[in-house]
Short mmCIF file of C-alpha atoms in Angstrom, two decimals:
data_model
loop_
_atom_site.label_atom_id
_atom_site.label_comp_id
_atom_site.label_asym_id
_atom_site.label_seq_id
_atom_site.Cartn_x
_atom_site.Cartn_y
_atom_site.Cartn_z
CA MET W 1 104.26 46.64 142.69
CA LEU W 2 103.98 49.83 140.68
CA PRO W 3 100.67 50.61 139.00
CA GLY W 4 100.83 49.48 135.38
CA SER W 5 103.64 46.96 135.80
CA ILE W 6 104.68 43.82 133.95
CA GLN W 7 106.91 41.48 135.95
CA ILE W 8 107.97 38.06 134.67
CA THR W 9 110.87 36.05 136.06
CA GLY W 10 112.70 33.10 134.56
CA GLU W 11 110.15 32.05 131.92
CA ALA W 12 110.21 31.30 128.21
CA LEU W 13 107.98 34.03 126.83
CA SER W 14 105.28 32.98 124.39
CA ALA W 15 104.27 34.95 121.29
CA ALA W 16 101.03 35.93 123.06
CA GLU W 17 102.93 37.30 126.06
CA ILE W 18 105.28 39.29 123.82
CA LYS W 19 102.27 40.75 122.01
CA ASP W 20 100.62 41.72 125.32
CA ILE W 21 103.83 43.40 126.49
CA CYS W 22 104.26 45.33 123.23
CA ASP W 23 100.59 46.39 123.14
CA SER W 24 100.77 47.68 126.71
CA LEU W 25 103.97 49.61 125.97
CA LYS W 26 102.40 51.21 122.91
CA GLU W 27 99.36 52.21 125.00
CA ASN W 28 101.68 53.94 127.52
CA SER W 29 100.14 51.91 130.33
CA VAL W 30 103.40 50.45 131.72
CA ARG W 31 105.65 52.12 134.30
CA LEU W 32 107.69 49.03 135.23
CA LEU W 33 108.77 46.32 132.79
CA SER W 34 110.74 43.41 134.22
CA VAL W 35 111.55 40.30 132.18
CA ARG W 36 114.35 39.21 134.49
CA GLY W 37 116.00 35.94 133.44
CA CYS W 38 113.43 35.30 130.70
CA GLN W 39 114.00 33.50 127.40
CA LEU W 40 112.87 35.18 124.19
CA SER W 41 114.04 35.17 120.60
CA ASP W 42 116.17 37.94 119.12
CA ARG W 43 113.18 38.95 117.00
CA ASP W 44 110.90 39.22 120.05
CA PHE W 45 113.57 41.10 121.98
CA GLY W 46 113.64 43.60 119.10
CA ARG W 47 109.85 43.95 119.28
CA VAL W 48 110.03 44.68 123.00
CA CYS W 49 112.79 47.25 122.42
CA ARG W 50 110.66 49.03 119.84
CA GLY W 51 107.87 49.14 122.40
CA VAL W 52 110.26 50.60 124.98
CA ALA W 53 111.30 53.28 122.49
CA GLU W 54 107.67 54.31 121.95
CA CYS W 55 106.51 54.19 125.58
CA HIS W 56 106.46 57.59 127.30
CA ALA W 57 105.34 56.22 130.69
CA LEU W 58 108.06 53.60 131.29
CA ALA W 59 110.15 54.48 134.34
CA GLN W 60 111.91 51.21 135.26
CA LEU W 61 113.32 48.56 132.91
CA ASN W 62 114.71 45.30 134.33
CA LEU W 63 116.59 43.05 131.88
CA ASN W 64 118.68 41.27 134.52
CA LEU W 65 120.16 37.78 134.29
CA GLY W 66 121.26 37.42 130.71
CA VAL W 67 118.31 38.83 128.78
CA VAL W 68 120.70 41.12 126.86
CA SER W 69 122.73 38.14 125.72
CA ASN W 70 124.46 39.15 122.48
CA THR W 71 125.74 42.05 120.39
CA SER W 72 122.55 42.29 118.35
CA ARG W 73 120.48 42.80 121.50
CA VAL W 74 122.88 45.40 122.84
CA LYS W 75 122.43 47.39 119.61
CA GLN W 76 118.63 47.05 119.76
CA LEU W 77 118.58 48.25 123.36
CA ALA W 78 120.84 51.19 122.49
CA GLU W 79 118.47 52.21 119.69
CA ALA W 80 115.49 52.01 122.05
CA LEU W 81 117.20 54.15 124.70
CA ASN W 82 118.20 56.71 122.07
CA THR W 83 114.50 57.33 121.44
CA ASN W 84 113.04 56.73 124.90
CA ARG W 85 112.99 59.73 127.23
CA SER W 86 111.25 58.37 130.33
CA VAL W 87 113.31 55.49 131.78
CA HIS W 88 115.03 56.54 135.00
CA THR W 89 116.11 53.09 136.26
CA LEU W 90 117.84 50.43 134.13
CA PHE W 91 118.87 47.00 135.43
CA LEU W 92 121.29 44.94 133.31
CA HIS W 93 122.76 42.82 136.12
CA GLY W 94 124.21 39.54 134.86
CA SER W 95 124.36 40.56 131.20
CA PRO W 96 127.57 39.56 129.33
CA LEU W 97 128.10 43.08 128.01
CA THR W 98 131.90 43.32 128.25
CA ASP W 99 133.57 46.65 127.56
CA ALA W 100 132.63 46.42 123.86
CA GLY W 101 128.93 46.11 124.67
CA LEU W 102 129.06 49.02 127.09
CA ALA W 103 130.83 51.10 124.44
CA CYS W 104 127.86 50.44 122.15
CA LEU W 105 125.38 51.42 124.86
CA ASN W 106 127.36 54.36 126.20
CA PRO W 107 126.14 57.11 123.82
CA ALA W 108 122.51 56.30 124.67
CA LEU W 109 123.17 55.98 128.40
CA SER W 110 125.32 59.10 128.78
CA THR W 111 122.88 61.35 126.92
CA HIS W 112 119.62 59.93 128.27
CA PRO W 113 117.72 62.82 129.90
CA SER W 114 116.05 60.83 132.71
CA LEU W 115 118.40 57.98 133.66
CA VAL W 116 119.50 58.25 137.31
CA SER W 117 119.91 54.60 138.41
CA LEU W 118 122.01 52.00 136.57
CA ASP W 119 122.87 48.41 137.51
CA LEU W 120 125.85 46.96 135.62
CA GLY W 121 126.72 44.30 138.17
CA ASP W 122 128.25 41.06 136.86
CA CYS W 123 128.49 42.44 133.32
CA MET W 124 132.08 41.31 132.61
CA LEU W 125 133.38 44.87 132.58
CA GLY W 126 137.04 45.92 132.66
CA ASP W 127 139.00 49.15 132.88
CA GLU W 128 137.72 50.51 129.55
CA GLY W 129 134.15 50.01 130.74
CA LEU W 130 134.92 51.82 133.99
CA GLN W 131 136.32 54.74 132.04
CA LEU W 132 133.02 55.03 130.14
CA ILE W 133 131.06 54.86 133.39
CA CYS W 134 133.12 57.71 134.83
CA GLY W 135 131.70 59.85 132.02
CA MET W 136 128.23 59.24 133.52
CA LEU W 137 129.40 60.85 136.78
CA PRO W 138 129.93 64.45 135.64
CA PRO W 139 131.84 66.80 137.95
CA ASP W 140 130.15 69.28 140.23
CA GLY W 141 128.47 72.06 138.27
CA ALA W 142 128.25 70.08 135.02
CA LYS W 143 125.19 68.31 133.60
CA SER W 144 123.12 65.95 135.76
CA GLY W 145 124.31 62.35 136.09
CA LEU W 146 123.63 59.07 137.88
CA LYS W 147 122.37 59.06 141.46
CA GLU W 148 122.71 55.31 141.96
CA LEU W 149 125.33 53.02 140.41
CA THR W 150 125.80 49.27 140.89
CA LEU W 151 129.04 47.64 139.71
CA SER W 152 128.96 44.47 141.81
CA ALA W 153 130.98 41.43 140.75
CA ASN W 154 133.10 42.80 137.90
CA PRO W 155 136.36 41.13 138.99
CA THR W 156 138.48 41.94 135.91
CA VAL W 157 138.57 45.66 136.70
CA THR W 158 142.10 46.54 137.89
CA SER W 159 143.28 49.08 140.44
CA LYS W 160 143.67 51.57 137.59
CA GLY W 161 139.97 51.32 136.74
CA TRP W 162 138.87 51.62 140.37
CA ALA W 163 141.18 54.62 140.88
CA ARG W 164 139.50 56.39 137.96
CA LEU W 165 136.10 55.64 139.48
CA ALA W 166 137.21 56.96 142.89
CA ILE W 167 138.28 60.26 141.30
CA ALA W 168 134.95 60.53 139.45
CA VAL W 169 132.99 59.81 142.64
CA ALA W 170 134.97 62.43 144.55
CA HIS W 171 133.94 65.11 142.06
CA SER W 172 130.44 63.91 141.15
CA SER W 173 127.67 66.29 142.16
CA GLN W 174 124.90 63.70 141.89
CA LEU W 175 125.88 60.21 143.09
CA ARG W 176 124.04 59.06 146.24
CA VAL W 177 124.45 55.25 146.20
CA LEU W 178 127.44 53.19 145.05
CA ASN W 179 127.39 49.37 145.18
CA LEU W 180 130.78 47.73 144.65
CA ASP W 181 130.14 44.48 146.54
CA TYR W 182 131.86 41.24 145.53
CA ASN W 183 134.75 42.83 143.68
CA PRO W 184 138.32 41.93 144.79
CA LEU W 185 139.15 45.48 145.88
CA GLY W 186 141.43 44.99 148.88
CA ASP W 187 142.65 47.59 151.35
CA GLN W 188 144.57 49.78 148.89
CA ILE W 189 141.53 50.48 146.69
CA ALA W 190 139.34 50.87 149.78
CA GLY W 191 141.71 53.63 150.90
CA MET W 192 141.16 55.44 147.58
CA LEU W 193 137.42 55.09 148.04
CA ALA W 194 137.63 56.53 151.56
CA VAL W 195 139.24 59.66 150.11
CA ALA W 196 136.49 59.80 147.47
CA VAL W 197 133.78 59.53 150.14
CA ALA W 198 135.42 62.27 152.19
CA SER W 199 135.48 64.54 149.12
CA SER W 200 131.98 63.78 147.85
CA ARG W 201 129.18 66.21 148.68
CA THR W 202 126.43 63.69 147.99
CA LEU W 203 127.40 60.02 148.54
CA GLU W 204 125.16 58.48 151.21
CA VAL W 205 125.50 54.69 150.73
CA LEU W 206 128.63 52.67 149.92
CA ASP W 207 128.40 48.87 149.68
CA LEU W 208 131.75 47.07 150.06
CA GLU W 209 130.43 43.67 151.08
CA GLY W 210 132.75 40.78 150.23
CA THR W 211 135.51 42.93 148.73
CA GLY W 212 138.56 41.47 150.49
CA LEU W 213 138.96 44.18 153.13
CA THR W 214 140.67 43.89 156.51
CA ASN W 215 140.78 45.92 159.71
CA GLN W 216 143.34 48.18 158.01
CA SER W 217 140.82 49.76 155.64
CA ALA W 218 138.06 49.63 158.25
CA GLN W 219 140.26 51.74 160.53
CA ILE W 220 140.67 54.31 157.75
CA PHE W 221 136.89 54.52 157.34
CA LEU W 222 136.50 54.80 161.11
CA ASP W 223 138.97 57.68 161.27
CA MET W 224 137.18 59.36 158.39
CA VAL W 225 133.68 59.25 159.87
CA GLU W 226 135.04 60.14 163.32
CA ASN W 227 137.03 63.19 162.27
CA TYR W 228 135.62 64.55 159.02
CA PRO W 229 132.10 65.61 158.02
CA THR W 230 130.69 63.53 155.16
CA CYS W 231 127.25 62.79 153.67
CA LEU W 232 127.74 59.05 154.27
CA ARG W 233 124.80 57.37 156.03
CA MET W 234 125.50 53.68 155.38
CA LEU W 235 128.73 51.73 154.87
CA ILE W 236 128.28 47.98 154.26
CA LEU W 237 131.32 45.92 155.26
CA ALA W 238 129.87 42.42 155.77
CA GLU W 239 131.75 39.32 154.58
CA ASN W 240 135.16 40.94 154.98
CA ASN W 241 137.96 40.11 157.38
CA ILE W 242 136.95 42.99 159.64
CA SER W 243 136.25 42.73 163.35
CA THR W 244 132.65 43.02 164.52
CA GLU W 245 133.78 45.71 166.95
CA LEU W 246 135.16 47.96 164.19
CA GLN W 247 132.06 47.50 162.04
CA GLN W 248 129.86 48.41 165.00
CA GLN W 249 131.91 51.50 165.81
CA ILE W 250 131.56 52.77 162.24
CA SER W 251 127.84 52.02 162.20
CA ASP W 252 127.31 53.81 165.52
CA LEU W 253 129.16 56.90 164.36
CA LEU W 254 127.17 57.07 161.13
CA SER W 255 123.94 56.71 163.10
CA GLU W 256 124.98 59.45 165.50
CA GLY W 257 125.75 61.80 162.62
CA GLU W 258 122.33 61.21 161.11
CA GLU W 259 120.59 61.79 164.45
CA GLU W 260 122.49 65.05 164.98
CA GLU W 261 121.51 66.27 161.51
CA ASP W 262 117.87 65.43 162.19
CA LYS W 263 117.96 67.40 165.44
CA GLU W 264 119.60 70.39 163.76
CA GLY W 265 117.00 70.25 161.01
CA GLU W 266 114.16 70.19 163.55
CA ALA W 267 115.70 73.14 165.39
CA ARG W 268 116.01 75.15 162.20
CA GLY W 269 112.43 74.25 161.31
CA SER W 270 111.16 75.39 164.71
CA ALA W 271 113.09 78.63 164.49
CA GLY W 272 111.52 79.30 161.12
CA GLY W 273 108.04 78.57 162.43
CA ARG W 274 107.63 75.38 160.40
CA GLU W 275 109.06 71.90 160.11
CA ARG W 276 111.83 71.39 157.59
CA GLU W 277 110.94 68.98 154.84
CA LYS W 278 113.48 66.18 154.61
CA THR W 279 114.43 64.91 151.16
CA THR W 280 115.78 61.39 150.96
CA TRP W 281 117.09 59.50 147.93
CA VAL W 282 115.40 56.10 147.87
CA SER W 283 117.61 53.34 146.49
CA GLN W 284 116.16 51.49 143.48
CA SER W 285 118.78 48.74 143.55
CA SER W 286 117.70 45.32 142.28
CA LYS W 287 120.62 43.17 143.36
CA GLU W 288 120.50 39.53 142.41
CA PRO W 289 120.35 36.60 144.88
CA GLY W 290 123.81 35.40 145.75
CA LEU W 291 125.19 38.92 145.59
CA GLN W 292 122.95 40.83 147.97
CA VAL W 293 119.63 40.17 149.56
CA SER W 294 116.39 41.44 148.43
CA SER W 295 114.97 41.17 145.02
CA THR W 296 111.77 39.24 144.41
CA SER W 297 112.68 35.90 142.91
CA SER W 298 109.26 34.37 142.34
CA SER W 299 107.80 34.27 138.86
CA HIS W 300 105.10 36.92 138.43
CA TYR W 301 103.20 38.23 135.48
CA ALA W 302 100.81 41.15 135.60
CA LEU W 303 99.43 43.61 133.11
CA GLY W 304 97.96 47.01 133.84
CA GLY W 305 98.55 46.97 137.59
CA GLY W 306 97.19 43.63 138.79
CA GLN W 307 98.11 42.00 142.08
#
Protein backbone atom coordinates (compact mmCIF):
# COMPACT_ATOMS: atom_id res chain seq x y z
CA MET A 1 0.00 0.00 0.00
CA LEU A 2 1.21 3.49 -0.81
CA PRO A 3 2.03 5.82 2.06
CA GLY A 4 -0.97 8.05 2.73
CA SER A 5 -3.59 5.82 1.13
CA ILE A 6 -7.31 5.33 1.61
CA GLN A 7 -8.66 2.02 0.30
CA ILE A 8 -12.25 0.91 0.82
CA THR A 9 -13.97 -1.83 -1.16
CA GLY A 10 -17.65 -2.62 -1.51
CA GLU A 11 -18.99 -0.69 1.49
CA ALA A 12 -21.74 1.85 2.11
CA LEU A 13 -19.75 4.89 3.20
CA SER A 14 -20.92 6.68 6.32
CA ALA A 15 -20.96 10.46 6.77
CA ALA A 16 -18.00 10.13 9.16
CA GLU A 17 -15.96 8.20 6.58
CA ILE A 18 -16.75 10.76 3.87
CA LYS A 19 -15.63 13.54 6.22
CA ASP A 20 -12.37 11.71 7.01
CA ILE A 21 -11.69 11.21 3.29
CA CYS A 22 -12.38 14.86 2.46
CA ASP A 23 -10.29 16.14 5.40
CA SER A 24 -7.34 13.99 4.36
CA LEU A 25 -7.59 15.17 0.75
CA LYS A 26 -7.66 18.80 1.86
CA GLU A 27 -4.57 18.19 4.02
CA ASN A 28 -2.72 16.78 0.96
CA SER A 29 -1.95 13.61 2.89
CA VAL A 30 -3.40 11.14 0.37
CA ARG A 31 -1.53 9.65 -2.61
CA LEU A 32 -3.96 6.81 -3.34
CA LEU A 33 -7.74 7.03 -3.00
CA SER A 34 -9.73 3.89 -3.79
CA VAL A 35 -13.46 3.61 -3.08
CA ARG A 36 -13.94 0.68 -5.43
CA GLY A 37 -17.52 -0.62 -5.54
CA CYS A 38 -18.62 1.62 -2.67
CA GLN A 39 -22.06 3.15 -2.14
CA LEU A 40 -22.32 6.87 -1.45
CA SER A 41 -24.88 9.56 -2.16
CA ASP A 42 -24.57 11.99 -5.05
CA ARG A 43 -23.97 14.76 -2.52
CA ASP A 44 -21.13 12.84 -0.85
CA PHE A 45 -19.64 11.94 -4.23
CA GLY A 46 -19.58 15.67 -5.00
CA ARG A 47 -17.79 16.34 -1.69
CA VAL A 48 -15.15 13.75 -2.52
CA CYS A 49 -14.69 15.23 -6.00
CA ARG A 50 -14.13 18.68 -4.51
CA GLY A 51 -11.50 17.14 -2.26
CA VAL A 52 -9.83 15.51 -5.28
CA ALA A 53 -9.77 18.88 -7.04
CA GLU A 54 -7.98 20.50 -4.09
CA CYS A 55 -5.50 17.70 -3.35
CA HIS A 56 -2.04 18.29 -4.83
CA ALA A 57 -0.60 14.96 -3.60
CA LEU A 58 -3.15 12.54 -5.10
CA ALA A 59 -1.51 10.24 -7.66
CA GLN A 60 -3.98 7.34 -8.05
CA LEU A 61 -7.78 7.49 -8.05
CA ASN A 62 -9.81 4.25 -8.16
CA LEU A 63 -13.56 4.62 -8.75
CA ASN A 64 -14.07 1.14 -10.21
CA LEU A 65 -17.26 -0.92 -10.15
CA GLY A 66 -20.04 1.57 -10.65
CA VAL A 67 -19.06 4.41 -8.32
CA VAL A 68 -19.44 6.87 -11.23
CA SER A 69 -23.01 5.75 -11.78
CA ASN A 70 -24.85 8.65 -13.44
CA THR A 71 -24.48 11.78 -15.55
CA SER A 72 -24.31 14.08 -12.52
CA ARG A 73 -21.31 12.17 -11.16
CA VAL A 74 -19.57 12.21 -14.52
CA LYS A 75 -19.87 16.01 -14.57
CA GLN A 76 -18.60 16.31 -10.98
CA LEU A 77 -15.60 14.12 -11.77
CA ALA A 78 -14.86 16.14 -14.91
CA GLU A 79 -14.89 19.36 -12.88
CA ALA A 80 -12.52 17.83 -10.32
CA LEU A 81 -10.07 16.66 -13.00
CA ASN A 82 -10.16 20.08 -14.66
CA THR A 83 -8.70 21.54 -11.47
CA ASN A 84 -6.54 18.65 -10.24
CA ARG A 85 -3.00 18.52 -11.62
CA SER A 86 -1.50 15.53 -9.81
CA VAL A 87 -3.48 12.37 -10.68
CA HIS A 88 -1.49 10.11 -12.99
CA THR A 89 -3.62 6.95 -12.73
CA LEU A 90 -7.43 6.85 -13.04
CA PHE A 91 -9.51 3.67 -12.75
CA LEU A 92 -13.14 3.80 -13.92
CA HIS A 93 -13.56 0.09 -14.70
CA GLY A 94 -17.19 -1.03 -14.60
CA SER A 95 -18.68 2.48 -14.78
CA PRO A 96 -21.70 2.88 -17.12
CA LEU A 97 -20.15 5.88 -18.87
CA THR A 98 -21.26 5.21 -22.45
CA ASP A 99 -19.92 7.41 -25.24
CA ALA A 100 -21.90 10.39 -23.91
CA GLY A 101 -20.25 10.17 -20.50
CA LEU A 102 -16.80 9.87 -22.01
CA ALA A 103 -17.53 12.90 -24.19
CA CYS A 104 -18.24 14.84 -20.99
CA LEU A 105 -15.00 13.63 -19.39
CA ASN A 106 -12.86 13.92 -22.49
CA PRO A 107 -11.83 17.61 -22.24
CA ALA A 108 -10.55 17.06 -18.69
CA LEU A 109 -8.83 13.77 -19.54
CA SER A 110 -7.18 14.90 -22.77
CA THR A 111 -5.74 18.09 -21.26
CA HIS A 112 -4.74 16.71 -17.85
CA PRO A 113 -1.00 17.37 -17.43
CA SER A 114 -0.15 14.25 -15.40
CA LEU A 115 -2.51 11.47 -16.51
CA VAL A 116 -0.58 8.51 -17.98
CA SER A 117 -2.71 5.47 -17.01
CA LEU A 118 -6.44 5.12 -17.71
CA ASP A 119 -8.78 2.15 -17.17
CA LEU A 120 -12.05 2.37 -19.12
CA GLY A 121 -12.78 -1.35 -19.11
CA ASP A 122 -16.45 -2.41 -19.09
CA CYS A 123 -17.64 1.19 -19.50
CA MET A 124 -20.21 0.52 -22.26
CA LEU A 125 -18.16 2.38 -24.85
CA GLY A 126 -18.74 2.32 -28.61
CA ASP A 127 -17.04 3.69 -31.72
CA GLU A 128 -17.54 7.35 -30.75
CA GLY A 129 -15.86 6.69 -27.42
CA LEU A 130 -12.94 4.99 -29.16
CA GLN A 131 -12.52 8.01 -31.40
CA LEU A 132 -12.19 10.23 -28.32
CA ILE A 133 -9.66 7.85 -26.79
CA CYS A 134 -7.55 7.99 -29.94
CA GLY A 135 -7.13 11.70 -29.21
CA MET A 136 -5.39 10.71 -25.96
CA LEU A 137 -2.76 8.83 -27.99
CA PRO A 138 -1.05 11.72 -29.79
CA PRO A 139 1.27 10.91 -32.70
CA ASP A 140 5.03 10.77 -32.37
CA GLY A 141 6.50 14.22 -31.75
CA ALA A 142 3.25 15.73 -30.43
CA LYS A 143 2.30 16.34 -26.80
CA SER A 144 2.66 13.60 -24.19
CA GLY A 145 -0.17 11.07 -23.88
CA LEU A 146 -1.22 7.86 -22.13
CA LYS A 147 1.35 5.18 -21.34
CA GLU A 148 -1.16 2.57 -20.21
CA LEU A 149 -4.70 2.08 -21.53
CA THR A 150 -7.28 -0.53 -20.52
CA LEU A 151 -10.36 -1.05 -22.72
CA SER A 152 -11.36 -4.54 -21.59
CA ALA A 153 -14.93 -5.76 -22.12
CA ASN A 154 -16.42 -3.03 -24.31
CA PRO A 155 -18.19 -5.39 -26.73
CA THR A 156 -20.22 -2.80 -28.68
CA VAL A 157 -17.13 -1.31 -30.32
CA THR A 158 -17.13 -2.33 -34.00
CA SER A 159 -14.25 -3.12 -36.34
CA LYS A 160 -14.29 0.54 -37.41
CA GLY A 161 -13.58 1.68 -33.84
CA TRP A 162 -10.81 -0.89 -33.33
CA ALA A 163 -9.24 0.05 -36.68
CA ARG A 164 -9.06 3.69 -35.55
CA LEU A 165 -7.42 2.58 -32.31
CA ALA A 166 -4.89 0.43 -34.18
CA ILE A 167 -3.86 3.42 -36.31
CA ALA A 168 -3.50 5.60 -33.20
CA VAL A 169 -1.41 2.95 -31.45
CA ALA A 170 0.85 2.60 -34.48
CA HIS A 171 1.69 6.30 -34.36
CA SER A 172 1.61 6.91 -30.59
CA SER A 173 4.95 7.92 -29.11
CA GLN A 174 3.98 7.09 -25.52
CA LEU A 175 1.82 3.96 -25.15
CA ARG A 176 3.54 1.08 -23.33
CA VAL A 177 0.63 -1.15 -22.19
CA LEU A 178 -2.65 -1.89 -23.99
CA ASN A 179 -5.28 -4.17 -22.44
CA LEU A 180 -8.05 -5.24 -24.82
CA ASP A 181 -9.02 -8.52 -23.14
CA TYR A 182 -12.58 -9.85 -23.32
CA ASN A 183 -13.61 -7.92 -26.40
CA PRO A 184 -14.95 -9.90 -29.42
CA LEU A 185 -12.08 -8.88 -31.69
CA GLY A 186 -11.53 -11.93 -33.87
CA ASP A 187 -8.67 -12.62 -36.27
CA GLN A 188 -9.27 -9.70 -38.65
CA ILE A 189 -8.91 -7.04 -35.93
CA ALA A 190 -6.00 -8.94 -34.40
CA GLY A 191 -4.25 -8.64 -37.77
CA MET A 192 -4.71 -4.85 -37.65
CA LEU A 193 -3.28 -4.81 -34.14
CA ALA A 194 -0.26 -6.84 -35.26
CA VAL A 195 0.52 -4.15 -37.83
CA ALA A 196 0.11 -1.50 -35.11
CA VAL A 197 2.51 -3.35 -32.80
CA ALA A 198 5.06 -3.69 -35.59
CA SER A 199 4.85 0.06 -36.24
CA SER A 200 4.88 1.21 -32.62
CA ARG A 201 8.16 2.39 -31.11
CA THR A 202 6.99 1.94 -27.53
CA LEU A 203 4.31 -0.76 -27.01
CA GLU A 204 5.63 -3.43 -24.63
CA VAL A 205 2.50 -5.27 -23.38
CA LEU A 206 -0.59 -6.29 -25.35
CA ASP A 207 -3.38 -8.24 -23.61
CA LEU A 208 -5.70 -10.12 -25.99
CA GLU A 209 -7.03 -12.68 -23.54
CA GLY A 210 -10.48 -14.03 -24.42
CA THR A 211 -10.86 -12.04 -27.65
CA GLY A 212 -12.02 -14.78 -30.02
CA LEU A 213 -8.67 -15.41 -31.73
CA THR A 214 -7.53 -18.57 -33.51
CA ASN A 215 -4.24 -19.99 -34.74
CA GLN A 216 -4.59 -17.74 -37.80
CA SER A 217 -3.90 -14.53 -35.89
CA ALA A 218 -1.42 -16.24 -33.58
CA GLN A 219 0.60 -17.23 -36.66
CA ILE A 220 0.65 -13.58 -37.78
CA PHE A 221 1.98 -12.52 -34.37
CA LEU A 222 4.55 -15.33 -34.49
CA ASP A 223 5.78 -14.20 -37.91
CA MET A 224 5.96 -10.63 -36.65
CA VAL A 225 8.07 -11.32 -33.57
CA GLU A 226 10.21 -13.79 -35.51
CA ASN A 227 11.04 -11.52 -38.44
CA TYR A 228 10.63 -7.90 -37.36
CA PRO A 229 12.12 -5.92 -34.47
CA THR A 230 9.48 -4.59 -32.07
CA CYS A 231 9.38 -3.27 -28.50
CA LEU A 232 6.86 -5.97 -27.51
CA ARG A 233 7.80 -7.87 -24.34
CA MET A 234 4.51 -9.58 -23.44
CA LEU A 235 1.60 -10.81 -25.56
CA ILE A 236 -1.27 -12.41 -23.60
CA LEU A 237 -3.30 -14.89 -25.66
CA ALA A 238 -4.96 -17.07 -23.00
CA GLU A 239 -8.59 -18.20 -23.36
CA ASN A 240 -8.47 -18.14 -27.16
CA ASN A 241 -8.72 -20.99 -29.62
CA ILE A 242 -4.94 -20.99 -30.07
CA SER A 243 -2.68 -24.01 -29.69
CA THR A 244 -0.43 -24.19 -26.65
CA GLU A 245 2.49 -24.79 -28.99
CA LEU A 246 1.96 -21.50 -30.86
CA GLN A 247 1.53 -19.54 -27.64
CA GLN A 248 4.76 -21.03 -26.29
CA GLN A 249 6.68 -20.25 -29.48
CA ILE A 250 5.61 -16.59 -29.30
CA SER A 251 6.46 -16.39 -25.61
CA ASP A 252 9.89 -17.94 -26.16
CA LEU A 253 10.72 -15.53 -28.96
CA LEU A 254 9.69 -12.52 -26.89
CA SER A 255 11.81 -13.79 -23.99
CA GLU A 256 14.79 -14.31 -26.27
CA GLY A 257 14.49 -10.77 -27.63
CA GLU A 258 14.47 -9.34 -24.11
CA GLU A 259 17.50 -11.41 -23.09
CA GLU A 260 19.44 -10.27 -26.17
CA GLU A 261 18.64 -6.63 -25.42
CA ASP A 262 19.80 -7.07 -21.83
CA LYS A 263 23.09 -8.56 -23.02
CA GLU A 264 23.62 -5.76 -25.54
CA GLY A 265 22.89 -3.21 -22.83
CA GLU A 266 25.41 -4.82 -20.48
CA ALA A 267 28.02 -4.86 -23.24
CA ARG A 268 27.47 -1.19 -24.00
CA GLY A 269 27.65 -0.42 -20.29
CA SER A 270 30.94 -2.28 -19.92
CA ALA A 271 32.40 -0.56 -22.94
CA GLY A 272 31.49 2.78 -21.44
CA GLY A 273 33.05 1.87 -18.11
CA ARG A 274 29.72 1.73 -16.26
CA GLU A 275 26.53 -0.26 -16.16
CA ARG A 276 23.64 1.02 -18.23
CA GLU A 277 20.63 1.99 -16.18
CA LYS A 278 17.53 0.15 -17.37
CA THR A 279 14.24 2.05 -17.39
CA THR A 280 11.09 -0.04 -17.20
CA TRP A 281 7.46 1.10 -17.34
CA VAL A 282 5.63 -0.53 -14.44
CA SER A 283 2.01 -1.36 -15.23
CA GLN A 284 -0.54 0.23 -12.86
CA SER A 285 -3.45 -1.84 -14.17
CA SER A 286 -6.25 -2.61 -11.70
CA LYS A 287 -8.24 -5.18 -13.61
CA GLU A 288 -11.36 -6.48 -11.97
CA PRO A 289 -11.95 -10.12 -10.91
CA GLY A 290 -13.61 -12.07 -13.68
CA LEU A 291 -11.70 -10.15 -16.32
CA GLN A 292 -8.08 -10.60 -15.27
CA VAL A 293 -6.37 -11.72 -12.14
CA SER A 294 -4.91 -9.56 -9.58
CA SER A 295 -6.58 -6.74 -7.84
CA THR A 296 -7.11 -6.85 -4.09
CA SER A 297 -10.72 -7.70 -3.45
CA SER A 298 -10.87 -7.58 0.34
CA SER A 299 -12.43 -4.60 2.06
CA HIS A 300 -9.78 -2.30 3.51
CA TYR A 301 -9.87 1.13 5.02
CA ALA A 302 -6.80 3.09 6.03
CA LEU A 303 -5.98 6.73 6.56
CA GLY A 304 -2.57 8.33 6.48
CA GLY A 305 -0.62 5.21 5.58
CA GLY A 306 -1.78 2.55 8.03
CA GLN A 307 -1.37 -1.18 7.51
